[in-house]
Tab-separated table of C-alpha atoms in Angstrom:
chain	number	residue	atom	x	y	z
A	1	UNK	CA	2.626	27.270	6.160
A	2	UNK	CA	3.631	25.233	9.338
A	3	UNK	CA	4.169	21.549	10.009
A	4	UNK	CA	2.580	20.104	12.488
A	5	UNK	CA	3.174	21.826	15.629
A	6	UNK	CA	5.955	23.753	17.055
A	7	UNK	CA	9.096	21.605	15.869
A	8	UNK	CA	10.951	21.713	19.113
A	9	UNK	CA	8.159	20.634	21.171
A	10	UNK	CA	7.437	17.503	18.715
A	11	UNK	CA	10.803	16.683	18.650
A	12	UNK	CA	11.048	16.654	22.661
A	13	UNK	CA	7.612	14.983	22.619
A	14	UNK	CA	8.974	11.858	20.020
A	15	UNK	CA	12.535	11.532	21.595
A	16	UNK	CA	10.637	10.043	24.820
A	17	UNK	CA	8.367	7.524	22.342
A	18	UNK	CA	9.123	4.070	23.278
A	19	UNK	CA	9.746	0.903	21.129
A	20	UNK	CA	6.778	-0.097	22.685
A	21	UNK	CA	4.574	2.588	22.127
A	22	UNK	CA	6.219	2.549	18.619
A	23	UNK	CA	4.892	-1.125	18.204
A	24	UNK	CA	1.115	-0.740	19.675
A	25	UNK	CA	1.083	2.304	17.087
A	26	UNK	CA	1.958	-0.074	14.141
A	27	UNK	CA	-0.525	-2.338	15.341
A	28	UNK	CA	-3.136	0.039	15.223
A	29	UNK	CA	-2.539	0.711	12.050
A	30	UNK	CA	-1.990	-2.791	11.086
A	31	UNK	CA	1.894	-2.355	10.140
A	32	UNK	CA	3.209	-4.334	12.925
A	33	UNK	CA	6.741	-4.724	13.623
A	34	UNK	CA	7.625	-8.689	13.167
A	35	UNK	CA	8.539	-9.770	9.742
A	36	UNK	CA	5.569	-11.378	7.807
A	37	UNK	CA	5.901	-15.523	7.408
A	38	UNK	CA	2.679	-14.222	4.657
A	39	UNK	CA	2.718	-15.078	1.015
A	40	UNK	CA	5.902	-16.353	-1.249
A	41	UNK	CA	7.379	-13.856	-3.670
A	42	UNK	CA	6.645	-15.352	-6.904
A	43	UNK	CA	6.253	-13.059	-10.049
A	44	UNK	CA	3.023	-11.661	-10.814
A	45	UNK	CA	0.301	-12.556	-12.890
A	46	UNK	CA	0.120	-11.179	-16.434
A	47	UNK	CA	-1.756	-7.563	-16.316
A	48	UNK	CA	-4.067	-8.706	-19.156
A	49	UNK	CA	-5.402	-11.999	-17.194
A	50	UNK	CA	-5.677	-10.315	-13.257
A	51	UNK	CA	-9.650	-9.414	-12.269
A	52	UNK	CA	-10.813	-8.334	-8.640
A	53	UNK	CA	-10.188	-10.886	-6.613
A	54	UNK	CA	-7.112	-13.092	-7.528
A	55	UNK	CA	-4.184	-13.830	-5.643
A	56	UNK	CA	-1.272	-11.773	-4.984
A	57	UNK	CA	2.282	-11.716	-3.307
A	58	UNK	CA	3.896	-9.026	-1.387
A	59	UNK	CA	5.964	-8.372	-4.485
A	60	UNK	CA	2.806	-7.189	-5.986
A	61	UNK	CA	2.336	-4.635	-2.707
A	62	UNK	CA	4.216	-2.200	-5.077
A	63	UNK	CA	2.624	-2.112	-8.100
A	64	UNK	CA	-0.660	-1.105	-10.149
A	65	UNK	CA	-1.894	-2.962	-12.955
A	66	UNK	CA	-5.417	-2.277	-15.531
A	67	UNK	CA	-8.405	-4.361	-16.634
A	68	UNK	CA	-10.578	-3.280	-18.617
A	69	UNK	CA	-14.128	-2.406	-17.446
A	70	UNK	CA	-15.759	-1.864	-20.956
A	71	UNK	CA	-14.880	-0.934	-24.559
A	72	UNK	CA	-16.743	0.185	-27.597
A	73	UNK	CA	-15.367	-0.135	-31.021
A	74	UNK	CA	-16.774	2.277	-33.539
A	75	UNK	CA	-15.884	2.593	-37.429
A	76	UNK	CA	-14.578	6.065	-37.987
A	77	UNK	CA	-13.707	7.512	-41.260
A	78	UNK	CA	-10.460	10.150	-40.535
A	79	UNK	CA	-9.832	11.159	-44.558
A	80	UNK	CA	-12.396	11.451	-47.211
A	81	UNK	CA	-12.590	13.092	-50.489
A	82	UNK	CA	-15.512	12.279	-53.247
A	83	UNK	CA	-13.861	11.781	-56.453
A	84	UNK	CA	-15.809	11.725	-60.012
A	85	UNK	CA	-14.191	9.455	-62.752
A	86	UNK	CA	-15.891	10.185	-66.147
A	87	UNK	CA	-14.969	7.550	-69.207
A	88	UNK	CA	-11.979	9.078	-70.266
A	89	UNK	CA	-9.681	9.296	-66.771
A	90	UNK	CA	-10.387	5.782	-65.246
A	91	UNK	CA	-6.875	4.007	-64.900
A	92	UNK	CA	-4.389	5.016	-61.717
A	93	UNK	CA	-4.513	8.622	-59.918
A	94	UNK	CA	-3.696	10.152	-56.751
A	95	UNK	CA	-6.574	11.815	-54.610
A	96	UNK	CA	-5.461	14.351	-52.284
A	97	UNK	CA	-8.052	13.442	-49.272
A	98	UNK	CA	-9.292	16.095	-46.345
A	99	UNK	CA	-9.131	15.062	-43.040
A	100	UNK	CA	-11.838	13.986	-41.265
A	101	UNK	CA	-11.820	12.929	-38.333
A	102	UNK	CA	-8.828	13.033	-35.985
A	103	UNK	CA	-8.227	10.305	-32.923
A	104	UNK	CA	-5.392	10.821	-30.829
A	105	UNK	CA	-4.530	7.765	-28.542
A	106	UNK	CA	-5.050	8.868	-24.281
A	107	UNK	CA	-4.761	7.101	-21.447
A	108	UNK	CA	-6.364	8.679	-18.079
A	109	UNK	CA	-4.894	11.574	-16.316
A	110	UNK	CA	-1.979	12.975	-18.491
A	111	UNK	CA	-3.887	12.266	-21.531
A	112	UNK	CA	-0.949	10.023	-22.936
A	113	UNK	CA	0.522	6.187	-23.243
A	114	UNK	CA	3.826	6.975	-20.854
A	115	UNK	CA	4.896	4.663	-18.486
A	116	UNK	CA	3.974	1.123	-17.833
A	117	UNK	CA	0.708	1.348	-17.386
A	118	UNK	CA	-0.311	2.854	-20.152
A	119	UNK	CA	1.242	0.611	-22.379
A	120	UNK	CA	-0.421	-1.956	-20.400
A	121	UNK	CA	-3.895	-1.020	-20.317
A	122	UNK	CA	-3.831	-0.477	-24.172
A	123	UNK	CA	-2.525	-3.879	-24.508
A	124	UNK	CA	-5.043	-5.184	-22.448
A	125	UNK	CA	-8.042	-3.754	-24.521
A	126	UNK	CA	-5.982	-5.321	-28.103
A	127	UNK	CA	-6.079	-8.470	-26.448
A	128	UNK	CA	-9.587	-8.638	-24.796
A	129	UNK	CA	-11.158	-7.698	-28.538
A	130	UNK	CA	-8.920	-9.386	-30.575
A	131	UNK	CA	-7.879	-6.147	-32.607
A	132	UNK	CA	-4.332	-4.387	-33.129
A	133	UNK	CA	-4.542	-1.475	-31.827
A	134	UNK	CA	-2.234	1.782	-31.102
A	135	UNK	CA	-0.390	1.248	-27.742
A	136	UNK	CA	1.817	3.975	-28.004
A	137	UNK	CA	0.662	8.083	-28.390
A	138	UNK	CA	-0.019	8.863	-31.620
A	139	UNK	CA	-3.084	10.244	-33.542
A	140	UNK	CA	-4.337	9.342	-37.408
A	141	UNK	CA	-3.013	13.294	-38.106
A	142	UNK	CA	-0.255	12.070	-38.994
A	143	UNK	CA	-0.969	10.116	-41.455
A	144	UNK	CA	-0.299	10.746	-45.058
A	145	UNK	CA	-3.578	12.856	-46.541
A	146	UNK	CA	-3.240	11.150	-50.083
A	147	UNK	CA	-4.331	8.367	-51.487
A	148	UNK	CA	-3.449	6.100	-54.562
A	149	UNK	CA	-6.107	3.977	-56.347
A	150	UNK	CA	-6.369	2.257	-59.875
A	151	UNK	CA	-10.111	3.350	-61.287
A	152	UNK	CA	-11.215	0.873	-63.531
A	153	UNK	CA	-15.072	2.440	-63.978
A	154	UNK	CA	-16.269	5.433	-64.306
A	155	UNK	CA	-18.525	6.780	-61.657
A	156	UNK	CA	-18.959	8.871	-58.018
A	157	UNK	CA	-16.714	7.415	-55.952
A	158	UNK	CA	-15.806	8.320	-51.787
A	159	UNK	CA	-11.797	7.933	-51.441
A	160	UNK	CA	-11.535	7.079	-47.888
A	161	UNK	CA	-9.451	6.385	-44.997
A	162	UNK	CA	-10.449	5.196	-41.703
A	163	UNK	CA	-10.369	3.155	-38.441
A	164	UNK	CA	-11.650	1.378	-35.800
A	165	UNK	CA	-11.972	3.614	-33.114
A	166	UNK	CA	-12.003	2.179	-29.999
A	167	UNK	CA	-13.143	4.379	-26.273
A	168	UNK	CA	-14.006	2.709	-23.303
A	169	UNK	CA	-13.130	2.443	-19.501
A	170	UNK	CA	-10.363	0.829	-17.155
A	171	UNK	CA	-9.972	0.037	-13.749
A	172	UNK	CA	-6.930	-0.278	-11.609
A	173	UNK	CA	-6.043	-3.217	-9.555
A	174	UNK	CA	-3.857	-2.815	-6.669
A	175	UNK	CA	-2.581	-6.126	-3.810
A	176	UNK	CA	-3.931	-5.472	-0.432
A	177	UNK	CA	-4.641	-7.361	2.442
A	178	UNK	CA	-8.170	-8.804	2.189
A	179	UNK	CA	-10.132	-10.789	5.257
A	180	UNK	CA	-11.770	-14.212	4.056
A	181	UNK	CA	-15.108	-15.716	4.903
A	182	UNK	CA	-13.388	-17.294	7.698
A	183	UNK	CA	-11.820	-14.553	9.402
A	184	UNK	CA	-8.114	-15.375	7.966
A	185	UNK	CA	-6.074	-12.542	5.348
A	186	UNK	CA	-4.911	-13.284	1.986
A	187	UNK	CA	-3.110	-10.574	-0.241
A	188	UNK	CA	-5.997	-10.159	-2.804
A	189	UNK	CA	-5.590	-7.762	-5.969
A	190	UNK	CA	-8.501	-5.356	-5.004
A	191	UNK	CA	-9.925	-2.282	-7.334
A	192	UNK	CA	-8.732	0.839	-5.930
A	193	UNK	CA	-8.534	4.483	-6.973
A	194	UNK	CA	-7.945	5.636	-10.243
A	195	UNK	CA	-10.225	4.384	-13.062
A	196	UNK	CA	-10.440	6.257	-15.801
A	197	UNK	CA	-11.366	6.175	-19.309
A	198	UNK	CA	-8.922	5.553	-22.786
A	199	UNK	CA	-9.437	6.062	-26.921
A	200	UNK	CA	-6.728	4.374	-29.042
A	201	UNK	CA	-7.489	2.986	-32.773
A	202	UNK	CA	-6.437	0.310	-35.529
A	203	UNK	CA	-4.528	0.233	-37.916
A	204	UNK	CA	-5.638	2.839	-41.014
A	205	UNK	CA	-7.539	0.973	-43.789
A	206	UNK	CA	-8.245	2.627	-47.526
A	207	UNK	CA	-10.116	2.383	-50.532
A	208	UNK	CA	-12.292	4.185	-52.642
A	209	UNK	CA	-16.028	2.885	-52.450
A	210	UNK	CA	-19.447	3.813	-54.995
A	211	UNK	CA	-22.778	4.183	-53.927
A	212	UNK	CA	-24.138	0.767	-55.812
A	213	UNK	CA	-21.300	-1.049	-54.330
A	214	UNK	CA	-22.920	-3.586	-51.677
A	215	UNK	CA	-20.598	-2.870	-48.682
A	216	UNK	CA	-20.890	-5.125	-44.937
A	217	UNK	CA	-22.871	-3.551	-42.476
A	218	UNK	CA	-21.216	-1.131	-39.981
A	219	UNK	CA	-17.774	-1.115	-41.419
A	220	UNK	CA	-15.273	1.598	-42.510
A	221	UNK	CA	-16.230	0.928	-46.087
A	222	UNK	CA	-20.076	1.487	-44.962
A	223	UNK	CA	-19.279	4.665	-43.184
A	224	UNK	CA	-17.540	6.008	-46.190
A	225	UNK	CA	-20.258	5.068	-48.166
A	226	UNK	CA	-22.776	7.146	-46.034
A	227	UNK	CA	-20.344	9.991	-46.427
A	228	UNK	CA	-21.047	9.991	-50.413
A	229	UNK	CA	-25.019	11.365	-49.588
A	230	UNK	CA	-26.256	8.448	-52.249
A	231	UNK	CA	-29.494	10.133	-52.387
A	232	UNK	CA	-28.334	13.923	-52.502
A	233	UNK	CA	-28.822	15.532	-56.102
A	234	UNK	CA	-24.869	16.211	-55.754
A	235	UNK	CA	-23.880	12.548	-55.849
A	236	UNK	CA	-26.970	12.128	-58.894
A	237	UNK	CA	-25.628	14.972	-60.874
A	238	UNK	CA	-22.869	15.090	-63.601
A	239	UNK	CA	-19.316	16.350	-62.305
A	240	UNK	CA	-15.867	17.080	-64.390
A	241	UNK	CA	-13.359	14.331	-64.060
A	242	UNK	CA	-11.586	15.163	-60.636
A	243	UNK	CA	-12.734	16.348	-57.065
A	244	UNK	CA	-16.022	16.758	-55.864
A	245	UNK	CA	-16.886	19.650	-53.412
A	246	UNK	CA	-18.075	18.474	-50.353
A	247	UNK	CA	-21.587	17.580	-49.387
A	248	UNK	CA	-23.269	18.913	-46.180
A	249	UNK	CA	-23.285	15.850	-44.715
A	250	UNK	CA	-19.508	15.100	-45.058
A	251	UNK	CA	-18.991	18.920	-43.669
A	252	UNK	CA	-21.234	18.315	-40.758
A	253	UNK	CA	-19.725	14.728	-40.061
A	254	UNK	CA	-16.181	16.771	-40.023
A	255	UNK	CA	-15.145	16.812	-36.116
A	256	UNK	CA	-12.433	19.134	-34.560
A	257	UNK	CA	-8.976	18.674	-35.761
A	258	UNK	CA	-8.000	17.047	-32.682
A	259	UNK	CA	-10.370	15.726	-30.074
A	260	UNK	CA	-9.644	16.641	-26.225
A	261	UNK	CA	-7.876	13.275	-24.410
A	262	UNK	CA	-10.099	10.909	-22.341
A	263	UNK	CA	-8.914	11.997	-19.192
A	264	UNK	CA	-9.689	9.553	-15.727
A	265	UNK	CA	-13.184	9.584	-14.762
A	266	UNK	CA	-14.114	12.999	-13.106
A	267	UNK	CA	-16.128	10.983	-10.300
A	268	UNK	CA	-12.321	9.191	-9.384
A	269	UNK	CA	-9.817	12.331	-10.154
A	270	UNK	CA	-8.125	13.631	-7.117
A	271	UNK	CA	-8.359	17.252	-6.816
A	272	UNK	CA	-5.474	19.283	-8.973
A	273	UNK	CA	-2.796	20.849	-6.859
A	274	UNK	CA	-3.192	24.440	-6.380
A	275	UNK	CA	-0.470	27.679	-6.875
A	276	UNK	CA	-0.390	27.560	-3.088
A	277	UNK	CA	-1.197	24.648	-0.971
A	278	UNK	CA	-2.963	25.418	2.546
A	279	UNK	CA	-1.798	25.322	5.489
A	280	UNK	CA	-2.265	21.891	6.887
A	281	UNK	CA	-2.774	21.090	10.718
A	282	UNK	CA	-2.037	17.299	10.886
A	283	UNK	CA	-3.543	15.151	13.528
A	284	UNK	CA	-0.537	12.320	13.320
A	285	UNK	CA	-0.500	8.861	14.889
A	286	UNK	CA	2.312	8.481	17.671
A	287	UNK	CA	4.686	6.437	16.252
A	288	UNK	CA	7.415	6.916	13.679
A	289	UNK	CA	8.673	4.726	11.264
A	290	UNK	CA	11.571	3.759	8.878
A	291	UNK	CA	10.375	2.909	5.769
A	292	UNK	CA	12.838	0.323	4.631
A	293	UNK	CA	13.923	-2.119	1.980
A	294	UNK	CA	13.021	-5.341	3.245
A	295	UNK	CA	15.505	-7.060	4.780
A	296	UNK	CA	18.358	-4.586	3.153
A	297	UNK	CA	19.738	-1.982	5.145
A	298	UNK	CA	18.487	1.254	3.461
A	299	UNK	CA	15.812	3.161	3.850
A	300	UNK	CA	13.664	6.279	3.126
A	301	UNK	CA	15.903	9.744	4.152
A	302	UNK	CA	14.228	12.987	3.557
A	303	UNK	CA	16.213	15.888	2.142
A	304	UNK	CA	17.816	18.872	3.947
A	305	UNK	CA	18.271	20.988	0.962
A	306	UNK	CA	14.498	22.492	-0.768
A	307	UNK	CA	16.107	21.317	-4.291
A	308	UNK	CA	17.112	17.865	-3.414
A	309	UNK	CA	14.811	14.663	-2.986
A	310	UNK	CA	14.036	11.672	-0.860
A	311	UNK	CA	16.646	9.164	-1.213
A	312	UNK	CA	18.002	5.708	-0.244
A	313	UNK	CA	20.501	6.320	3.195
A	314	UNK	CA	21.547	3.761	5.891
A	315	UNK	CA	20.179	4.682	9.375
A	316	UNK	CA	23.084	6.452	11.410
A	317	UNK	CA	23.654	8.661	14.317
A	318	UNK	CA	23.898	11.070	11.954
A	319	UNK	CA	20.595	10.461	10.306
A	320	UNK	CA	19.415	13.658	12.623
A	321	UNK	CA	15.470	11.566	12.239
A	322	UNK	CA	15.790	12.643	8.677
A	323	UNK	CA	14.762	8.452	8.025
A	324	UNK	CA	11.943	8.996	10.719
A	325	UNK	CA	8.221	9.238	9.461
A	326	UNK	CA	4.821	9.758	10.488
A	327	UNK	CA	1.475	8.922	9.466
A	328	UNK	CA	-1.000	11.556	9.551
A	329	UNK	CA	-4.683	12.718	8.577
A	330	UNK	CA	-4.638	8.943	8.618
A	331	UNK	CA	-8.255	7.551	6.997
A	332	UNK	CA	-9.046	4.329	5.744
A	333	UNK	CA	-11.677	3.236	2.860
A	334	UNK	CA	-12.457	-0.160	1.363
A	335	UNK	CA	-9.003	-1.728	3.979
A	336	UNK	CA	-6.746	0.960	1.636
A	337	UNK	CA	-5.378	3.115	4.103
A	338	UNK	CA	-4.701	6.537	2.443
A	339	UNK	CA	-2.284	9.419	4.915
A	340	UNK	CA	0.147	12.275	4.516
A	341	UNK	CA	3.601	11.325	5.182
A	342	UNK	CA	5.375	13.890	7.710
A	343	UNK	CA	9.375	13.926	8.176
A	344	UNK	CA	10.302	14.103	11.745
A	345	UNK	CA	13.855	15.691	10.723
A	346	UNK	CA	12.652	18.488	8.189
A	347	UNK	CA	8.924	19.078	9.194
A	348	UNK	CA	8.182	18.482	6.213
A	349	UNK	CA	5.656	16.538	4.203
A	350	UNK	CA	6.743	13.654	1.292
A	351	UNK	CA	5.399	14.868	-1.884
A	352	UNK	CA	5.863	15.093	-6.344
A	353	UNK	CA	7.090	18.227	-7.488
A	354	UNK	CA	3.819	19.991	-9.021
A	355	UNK	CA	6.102	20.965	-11.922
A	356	UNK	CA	7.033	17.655	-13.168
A	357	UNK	CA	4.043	15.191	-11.095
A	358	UNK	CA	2.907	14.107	-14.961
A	359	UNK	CA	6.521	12.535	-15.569
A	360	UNK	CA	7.422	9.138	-15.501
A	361	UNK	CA	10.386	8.793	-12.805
A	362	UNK	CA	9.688	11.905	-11.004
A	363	UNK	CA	11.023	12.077	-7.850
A	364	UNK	CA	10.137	12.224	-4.522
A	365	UNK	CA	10.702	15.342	-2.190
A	366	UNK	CA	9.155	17.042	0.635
A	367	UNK	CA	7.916	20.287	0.956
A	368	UNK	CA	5.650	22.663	3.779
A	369	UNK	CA	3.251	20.571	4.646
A	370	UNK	CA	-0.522	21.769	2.702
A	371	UNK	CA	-3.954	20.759	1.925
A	372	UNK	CA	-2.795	18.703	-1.585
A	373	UNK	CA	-3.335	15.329	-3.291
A	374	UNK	CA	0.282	15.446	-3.981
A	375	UNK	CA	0.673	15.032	-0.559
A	376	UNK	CA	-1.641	12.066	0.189
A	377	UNK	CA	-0.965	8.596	-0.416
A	378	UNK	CA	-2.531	5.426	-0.516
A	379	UNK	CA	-0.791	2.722	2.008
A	380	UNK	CA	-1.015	-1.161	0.672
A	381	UNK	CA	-0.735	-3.842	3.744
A	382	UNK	CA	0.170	-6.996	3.719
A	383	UNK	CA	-1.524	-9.570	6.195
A	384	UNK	CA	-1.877	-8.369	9.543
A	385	UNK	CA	1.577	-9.690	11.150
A	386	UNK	CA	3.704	-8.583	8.427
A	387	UNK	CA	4.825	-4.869	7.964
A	388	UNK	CA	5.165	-4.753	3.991
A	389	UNK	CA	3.354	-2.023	2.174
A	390	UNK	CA	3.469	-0.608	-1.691
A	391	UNK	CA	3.146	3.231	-1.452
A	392	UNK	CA	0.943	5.102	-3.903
A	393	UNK	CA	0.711	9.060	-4.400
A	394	UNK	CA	-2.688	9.909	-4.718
A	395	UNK	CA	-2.769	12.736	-7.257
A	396	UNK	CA	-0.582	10.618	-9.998
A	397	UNK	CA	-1.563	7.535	-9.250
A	398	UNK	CA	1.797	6.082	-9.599
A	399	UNK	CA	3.965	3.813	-7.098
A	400	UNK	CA	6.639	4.410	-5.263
A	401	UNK	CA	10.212	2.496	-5.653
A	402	UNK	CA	13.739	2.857	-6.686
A	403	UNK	CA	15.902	2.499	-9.710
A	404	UNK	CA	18.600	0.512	-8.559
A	405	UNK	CA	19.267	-0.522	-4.994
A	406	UNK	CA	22.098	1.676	-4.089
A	407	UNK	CA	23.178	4.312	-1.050
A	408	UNK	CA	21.600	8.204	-2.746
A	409	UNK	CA	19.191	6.289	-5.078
A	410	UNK	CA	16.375	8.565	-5.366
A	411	UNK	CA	12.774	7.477	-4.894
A	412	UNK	CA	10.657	8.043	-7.940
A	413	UNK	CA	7.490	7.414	-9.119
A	414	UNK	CA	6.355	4.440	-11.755
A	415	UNK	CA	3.184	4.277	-13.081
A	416	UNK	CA	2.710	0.463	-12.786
A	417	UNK	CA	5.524	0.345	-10.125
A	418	UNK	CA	8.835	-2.335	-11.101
A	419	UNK	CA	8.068	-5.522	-11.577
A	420	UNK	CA	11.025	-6.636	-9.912
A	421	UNK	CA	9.427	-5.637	-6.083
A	422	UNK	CA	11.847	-2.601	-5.523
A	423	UNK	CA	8.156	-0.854	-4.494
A	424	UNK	CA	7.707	-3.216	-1.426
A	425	UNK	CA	8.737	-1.371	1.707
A	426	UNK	CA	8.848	-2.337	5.241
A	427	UNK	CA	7.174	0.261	7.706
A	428	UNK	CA	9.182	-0.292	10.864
A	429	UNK	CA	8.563	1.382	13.849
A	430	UNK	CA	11.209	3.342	16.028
């Protein structure tokens, strides 16, 4: 693979780039040099409450948060067993049930509730339906196959557990500048990339139901009662105290033992990073920039060593332009400006390790720069004036920012971003 160009001749090409060229790049871009006088850093709205549309800060330029698009809540049934009582063995007994149906909770791309947003979006759906449902990742296999129940009449009866299973669709909200009717900016949250679809569940309910038992409509105790076949001559016919072999019905209604995760919507997943990324010829703007912590002397430093990643460093003479970056392949879509990020120093492109890109907190390096989403990432501006931006990779969907503010800090990735506005950066130009 090869950067962008012979590195000696960029390097003698970008020593001679002026602040002032510097600064008519940023403004081309609309990352302009001057600090913003923009919007007040006040903490953000509750995740559950934002919609397209409401007002942000540039605290916000860092982080992600869900709403929920739509949701559909469907009575499941996950153990059953039917269970004949004759006159002589009513009174308490243990029925070992069968599984089901199995629903494992996912969450979008890694098919799990890790990280932030996860957690968030889950929470959102509980509170928009009123229900109690499974934040973290966990699936009704795990729960205990047996059931206890005092039978006080004899008669067919369906020993059940089950659910409210509840699928549906998110979006993702990110702050970005937005222009108003009258020509001004506000910092807007706006629906970007990565939607993508969830299943979670309530809490497990049980009980044994019969077929003359009057039961509300679609409910887990209905469901369980459809299971029993009422009509079939099996559930007519006389049985032996104990368990009942199962009808064709129940068999048929029997799903997989564990159904595949939701995954993000096919129509919004970036495409998977391959064994060997392609050779990339970037087409980069002219300036470089620092990408700084606002108004703190640190910024961005790629590595010089394969193994190590991007870090927190104060500019030096020493920095060798390892703190210098470009934007490149630079497109824009919906005012979200989305670019590979190339390091002047190491010719190298920022990117998330393939091996660990599904982990919370996984860092930031660079590596030969290729044709891969790991590579790409979405740019978040404040107004135009103001050179704050939240940085978003666009395979993982996560946010860039910082554990702690401190020199050799790595950057990492957060699903939501932090709260705190460690993911606000300030592109300057140099």
């Amino acid at each position: 693979m090869r950067p962008a160009g012979p590195v000696s001749r960029i390097r003698a090409s970008l020593t001679a780039v002026t602040a002032t060229a510097a600064a008519v790049a940023a403004t081309a871009i609309g990352l302009a040099a001057p600090p913003a006088a923009a919007a007040p850093t006040t903490a953000s709205t509750a995740a559950t409450a934002l919609r397209p549309g409401d007002s942000c800060t540039t605290v916000d330029l860092g982080t992600r948060r869900p709403y929920i698009k739509t949701t559909e809540v469907t009575p499941t049934i996950t153990h059953f067993k039917g269970w004949y009582v004759t006159a002589g063995t009513t009174g308490t007994q243990t029925v070992s049930t069968s599984t089901q149906t199995v629903i494992a909770v996912s969450v979008g791309l890694t098919g799990n509730a890790e990280g932030k947003f996860g957690i968030d979006a889950l929470t959102s759906v509980g509170v928009s339906l009123g229900l109690n449902v499974k934040v973290d990742f966990t699936s009704t296999s795990t729960e205990s196959n047996s059931l206890t129940w005092n039978f006080n009449q004899p008669g067919y009866y369906g020993a059940y557990k089950g659910t409210k299973k509840v699928t549906g669709t998110y979006g993702s909200l990110y702050c970005n500048r937005a222009q108003q009717g009258d020509g001004s900016w506000a910092l807007k949250w706006v629906e970007g990339p990565r939607n993508g679809n969830f299943t979670t569940y309530t809490t497990l309910e049980e009980g044994v139901v019969r077929c003359q038992d009057k039961v509300p409509a679609d409910s887990i105790m209905a469901r369980a009662q459809d299971l029993l076949a009422c009509g079939s001559a099996a559930a007519k016919a006389a049985h032996p105290a104990g368990a009942v072999a199962p009808t064709a019905e129940q068999e048929r209604d029997r799903s997989a033992p564990v159904q595949a995760a939701a995954g993000d919507a096919s129509a919004d997943q970036p495409k998977a990073p391959g064994v060997a990324a392609r050779a990339l010829a970037l087409d980069c703007t002219p300036g470089a920039y620092r990408i700084d912590v606002p108004g703190r002397v640190l910024n961005w430093s790629a590595p010089l060593l394969a193994n190590d990643g991007v870090r927190l460093r104060e500019s030096t003479f020493f920095s060798a332009h390892l703190d210098n970056w470009r934007l490149c392949n630079v497109t824009e879509n919906n005012g979200i400006l989305e670019a590979t990020l190339w390091n002047w120093g190491n010719g190298g492109c920022a990117t998330i390790p393939a091996g660990i890109a599904d982990q919370e907190q996984a860092y930031l390096t660079t590596a030969n720069c290729g044709e891969d989403d790991l590579q790409r990432f979405y740019v978040y501006r404040d107004v135009p004036g103001s050179s704050k931006v939240g940085i978003q990779n666009k395979y993982t969907g996560s946010m860039m920012s910082y554990d702690r503010y401190a020199d050799g800090e790595l950057i990492r990735q957060y699903a939501s971003g932090q709260p705190n506005g460690t993911g606000t950066f300030t592109m300057t130009g140099v």
